[in-house]
PDB file of C-alpha atoms in Angstrom:
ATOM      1  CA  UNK A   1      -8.602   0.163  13.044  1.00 93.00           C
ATOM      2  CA  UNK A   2      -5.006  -0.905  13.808  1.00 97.00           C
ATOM      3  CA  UNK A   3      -2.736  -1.395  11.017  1.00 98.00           C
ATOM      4  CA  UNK A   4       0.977  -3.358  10.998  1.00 97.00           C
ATOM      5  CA  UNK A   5       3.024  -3.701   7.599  1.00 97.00           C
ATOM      6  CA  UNK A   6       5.602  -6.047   6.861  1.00 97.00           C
ATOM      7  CA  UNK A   7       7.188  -7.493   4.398  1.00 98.00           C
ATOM      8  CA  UNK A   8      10.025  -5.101   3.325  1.00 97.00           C
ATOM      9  CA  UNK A   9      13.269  -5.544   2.922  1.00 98.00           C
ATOM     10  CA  UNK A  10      16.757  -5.671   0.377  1.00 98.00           C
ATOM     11  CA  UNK A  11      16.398  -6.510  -2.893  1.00 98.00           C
ATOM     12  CA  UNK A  12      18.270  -6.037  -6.096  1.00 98.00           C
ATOM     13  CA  UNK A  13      16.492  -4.388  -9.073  1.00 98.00           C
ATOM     14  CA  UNK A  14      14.295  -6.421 -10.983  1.00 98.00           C
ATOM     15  CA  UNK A  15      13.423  -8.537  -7.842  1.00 98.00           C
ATOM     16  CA  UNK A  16       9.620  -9.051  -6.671  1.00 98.00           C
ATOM     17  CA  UNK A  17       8.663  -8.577  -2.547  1.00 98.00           C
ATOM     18  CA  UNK A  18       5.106  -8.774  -1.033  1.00 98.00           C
ATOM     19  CA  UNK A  19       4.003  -6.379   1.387  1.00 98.00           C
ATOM     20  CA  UNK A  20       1.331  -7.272   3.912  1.00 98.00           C
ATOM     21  CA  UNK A  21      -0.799  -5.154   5.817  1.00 98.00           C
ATOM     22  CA  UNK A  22      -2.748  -6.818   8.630  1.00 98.00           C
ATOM     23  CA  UNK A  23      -5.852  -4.779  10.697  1.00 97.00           C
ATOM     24  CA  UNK A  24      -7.053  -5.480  14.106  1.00 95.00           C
ATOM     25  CA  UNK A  25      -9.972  -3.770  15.848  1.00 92.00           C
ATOM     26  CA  UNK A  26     -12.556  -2.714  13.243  1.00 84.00           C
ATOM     27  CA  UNK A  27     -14.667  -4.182  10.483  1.00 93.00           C
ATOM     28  CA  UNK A  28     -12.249  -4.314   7.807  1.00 95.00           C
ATOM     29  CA  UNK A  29     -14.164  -5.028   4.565  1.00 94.00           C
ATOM     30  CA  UNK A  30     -15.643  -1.226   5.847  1.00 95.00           C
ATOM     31  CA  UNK A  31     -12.418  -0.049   4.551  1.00 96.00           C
ATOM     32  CA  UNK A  32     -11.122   1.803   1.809  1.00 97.00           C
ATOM     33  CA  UNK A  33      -7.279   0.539   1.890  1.00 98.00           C
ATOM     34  CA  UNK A  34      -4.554   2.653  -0.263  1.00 98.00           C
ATOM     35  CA  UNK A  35      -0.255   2.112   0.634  1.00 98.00           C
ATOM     36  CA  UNK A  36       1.698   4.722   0.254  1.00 98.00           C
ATOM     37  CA  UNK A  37       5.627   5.622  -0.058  1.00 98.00           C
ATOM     38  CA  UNK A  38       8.203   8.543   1.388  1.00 98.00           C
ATOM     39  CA  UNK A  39      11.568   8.155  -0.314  1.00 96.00           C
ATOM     40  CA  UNK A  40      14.517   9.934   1.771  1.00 92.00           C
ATOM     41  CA  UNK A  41      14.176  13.087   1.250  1.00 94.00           C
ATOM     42  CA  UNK A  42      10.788  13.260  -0.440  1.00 97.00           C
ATOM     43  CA  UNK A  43       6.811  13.709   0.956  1.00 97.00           C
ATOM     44  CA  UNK A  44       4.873  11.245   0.827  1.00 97.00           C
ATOM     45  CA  UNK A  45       3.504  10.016  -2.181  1.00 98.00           C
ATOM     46  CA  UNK A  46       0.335   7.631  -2.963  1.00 98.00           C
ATOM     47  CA  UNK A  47       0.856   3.871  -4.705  1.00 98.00           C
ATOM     48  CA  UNK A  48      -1.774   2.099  -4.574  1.00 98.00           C
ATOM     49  CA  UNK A  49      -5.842   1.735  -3.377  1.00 98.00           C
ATOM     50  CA  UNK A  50      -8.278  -0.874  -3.191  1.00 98.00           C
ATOM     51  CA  UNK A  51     -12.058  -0.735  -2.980  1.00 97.00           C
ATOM     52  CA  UNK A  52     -14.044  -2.400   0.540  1.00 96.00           C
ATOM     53  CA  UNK A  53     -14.694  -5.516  -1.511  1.00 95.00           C
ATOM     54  CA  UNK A  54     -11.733  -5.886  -3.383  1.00 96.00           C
ATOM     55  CA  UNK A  55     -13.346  -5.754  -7.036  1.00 96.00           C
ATOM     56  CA  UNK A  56     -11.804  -2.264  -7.606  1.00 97.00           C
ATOM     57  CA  UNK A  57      -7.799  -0.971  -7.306  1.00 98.00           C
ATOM     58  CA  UNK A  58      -6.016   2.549  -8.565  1.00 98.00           C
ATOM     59  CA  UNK A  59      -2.351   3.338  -9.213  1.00 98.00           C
ATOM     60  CA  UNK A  60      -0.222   5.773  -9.956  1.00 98.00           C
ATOM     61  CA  UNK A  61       1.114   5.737 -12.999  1.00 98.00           C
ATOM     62  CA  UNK A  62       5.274   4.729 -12.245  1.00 97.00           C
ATOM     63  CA  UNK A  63       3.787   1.223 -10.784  1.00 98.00           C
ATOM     64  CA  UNK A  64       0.831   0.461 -13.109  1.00 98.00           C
ATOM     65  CA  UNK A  65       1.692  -3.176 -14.562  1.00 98.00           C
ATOM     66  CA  UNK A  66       4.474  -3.657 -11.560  1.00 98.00           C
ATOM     67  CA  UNK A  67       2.469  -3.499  -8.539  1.00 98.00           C
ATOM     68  CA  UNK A  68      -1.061  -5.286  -7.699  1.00 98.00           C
ATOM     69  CA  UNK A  69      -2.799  -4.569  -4.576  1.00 98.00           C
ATOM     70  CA  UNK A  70      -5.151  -7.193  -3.317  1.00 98.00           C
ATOM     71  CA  UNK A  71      -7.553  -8.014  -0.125  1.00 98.00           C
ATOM     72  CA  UNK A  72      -8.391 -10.513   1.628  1.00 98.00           C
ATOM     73  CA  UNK A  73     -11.257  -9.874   3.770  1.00 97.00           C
ATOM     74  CA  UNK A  74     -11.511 -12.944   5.556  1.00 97.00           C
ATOM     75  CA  UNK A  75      -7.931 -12.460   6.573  1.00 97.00           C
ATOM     76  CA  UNK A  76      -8.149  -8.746   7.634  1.00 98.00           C
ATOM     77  CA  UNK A  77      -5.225  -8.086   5.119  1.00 98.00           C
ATOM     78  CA  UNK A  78      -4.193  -6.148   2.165  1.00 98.00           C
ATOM     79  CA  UNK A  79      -1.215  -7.111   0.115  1.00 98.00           C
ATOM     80  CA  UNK A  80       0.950  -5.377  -2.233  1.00 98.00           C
ATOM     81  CA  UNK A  81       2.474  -7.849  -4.808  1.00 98.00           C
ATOM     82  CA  UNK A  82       5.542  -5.281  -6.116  1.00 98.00           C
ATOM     83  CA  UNK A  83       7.374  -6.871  -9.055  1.00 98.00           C
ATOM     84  CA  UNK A  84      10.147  -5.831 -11.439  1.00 98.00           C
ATOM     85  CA  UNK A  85      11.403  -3.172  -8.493  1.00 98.00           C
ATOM     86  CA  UNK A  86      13.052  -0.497  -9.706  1.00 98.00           C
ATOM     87  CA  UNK A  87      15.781   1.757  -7.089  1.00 97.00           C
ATOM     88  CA  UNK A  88      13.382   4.416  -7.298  1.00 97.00           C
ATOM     89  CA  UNK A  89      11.202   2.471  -5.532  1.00 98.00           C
ATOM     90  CA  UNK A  90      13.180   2.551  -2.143  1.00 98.00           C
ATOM     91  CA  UNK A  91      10.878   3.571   0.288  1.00 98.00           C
ATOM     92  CA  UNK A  92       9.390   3.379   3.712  1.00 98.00           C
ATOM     93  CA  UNK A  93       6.021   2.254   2.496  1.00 98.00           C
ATOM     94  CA  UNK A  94       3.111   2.868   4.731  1.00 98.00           C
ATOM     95  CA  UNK A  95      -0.293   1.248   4.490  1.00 98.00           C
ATOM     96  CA  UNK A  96      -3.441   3.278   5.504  1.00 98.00           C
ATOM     97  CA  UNK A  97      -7.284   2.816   6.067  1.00 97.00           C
ATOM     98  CA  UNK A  98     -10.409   5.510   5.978  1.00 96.00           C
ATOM     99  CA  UNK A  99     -13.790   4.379   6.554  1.00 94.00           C
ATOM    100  CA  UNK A 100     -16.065   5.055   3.584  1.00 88.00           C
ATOM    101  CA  UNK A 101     -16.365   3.803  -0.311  1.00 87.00           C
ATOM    102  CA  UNK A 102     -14.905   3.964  -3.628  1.00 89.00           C
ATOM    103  CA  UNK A 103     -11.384   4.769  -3.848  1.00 93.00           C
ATOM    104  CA  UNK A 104      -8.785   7.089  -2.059  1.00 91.00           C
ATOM    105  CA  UNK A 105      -5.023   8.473  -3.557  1.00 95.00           C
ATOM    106  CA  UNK A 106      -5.326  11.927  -0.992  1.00 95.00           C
ATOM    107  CA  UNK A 107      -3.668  10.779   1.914  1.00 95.00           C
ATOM    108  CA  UNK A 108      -5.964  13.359   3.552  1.00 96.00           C
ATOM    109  CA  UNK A 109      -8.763  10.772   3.387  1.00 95.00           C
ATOM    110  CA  UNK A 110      -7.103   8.627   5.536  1.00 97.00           C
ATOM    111  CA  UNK A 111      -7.160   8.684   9.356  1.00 94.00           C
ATOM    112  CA  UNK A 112      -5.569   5.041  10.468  1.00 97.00           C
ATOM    113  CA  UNK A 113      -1.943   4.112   9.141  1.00 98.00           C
ATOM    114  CA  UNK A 114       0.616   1.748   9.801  1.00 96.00           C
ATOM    115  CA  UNK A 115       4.069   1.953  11.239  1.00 94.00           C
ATOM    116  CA  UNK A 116       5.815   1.619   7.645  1.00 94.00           C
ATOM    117  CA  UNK A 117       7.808  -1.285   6.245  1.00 98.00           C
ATOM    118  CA  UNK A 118      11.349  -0.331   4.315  1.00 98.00           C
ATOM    119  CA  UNK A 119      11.557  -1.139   1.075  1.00 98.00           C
ATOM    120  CA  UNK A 120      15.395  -0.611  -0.617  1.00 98.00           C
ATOM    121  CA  UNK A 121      15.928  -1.767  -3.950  1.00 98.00           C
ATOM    122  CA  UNK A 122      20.018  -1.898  -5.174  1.00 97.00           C
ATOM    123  CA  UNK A 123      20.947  -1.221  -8.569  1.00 94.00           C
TER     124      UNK A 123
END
């Protein structure tokens, strides 16, 4: 499957932005979908994953309550709502895919990923 993210951009802490991830060229309710985020300097680090269907999401801890990760499956897109944004939340964010069930935060699991959307957050 073929992934492009969008969505990023400038905002100023305490803003809200909306990532979207769109997939072309598989079944994508077959996919696990998790977004992850590399801050200058720093390896990658998992955000955010959502079950095939949708009914289940997992997130690490510094966006639980912020951030809510959503599918729609009809639409062949994922979307990460990201509220209350924080400067430590600058980031290229990438969003990824693996084929298979439950939930993924090892980036190992994953073997389709998009080009990355920027995400800078001013203080």
């Amino acid at each position: 499957v073929q992934l492009q993210a969008s969505g990023g951009g400038l905002v100023q802490a305490g803003g809200s932005l909306r990532l979207s991830c769109a997939a072309s060229g598989g079944t994508f309710s077959s996919y696990v979908m998790g977004w992850f985020r590399q801050a200058p300097g720093k390896e990658r680090e998992f955000v955010a994953t959502i079950s095939q269907s949708g009914a289940n999401t997992y997130y690490t801890n510094s966006v639980k309550g912020r951030f809510t990760l959503s599918r729609d499956n009809a639409k062949n897109t994922v979307y990460l709502q990201m509220n209350s944004l924080k400067p430590e939340d600058t980031a290229v964010y990438y969003c990824a895919a693996y084929f298979g069930y439950g939930l993924g935060s090892n980036s190992k699991l994953y073997n389709s990923w998009g080009q990355g959307t920027l995400v800078t957050v001013s203080s």
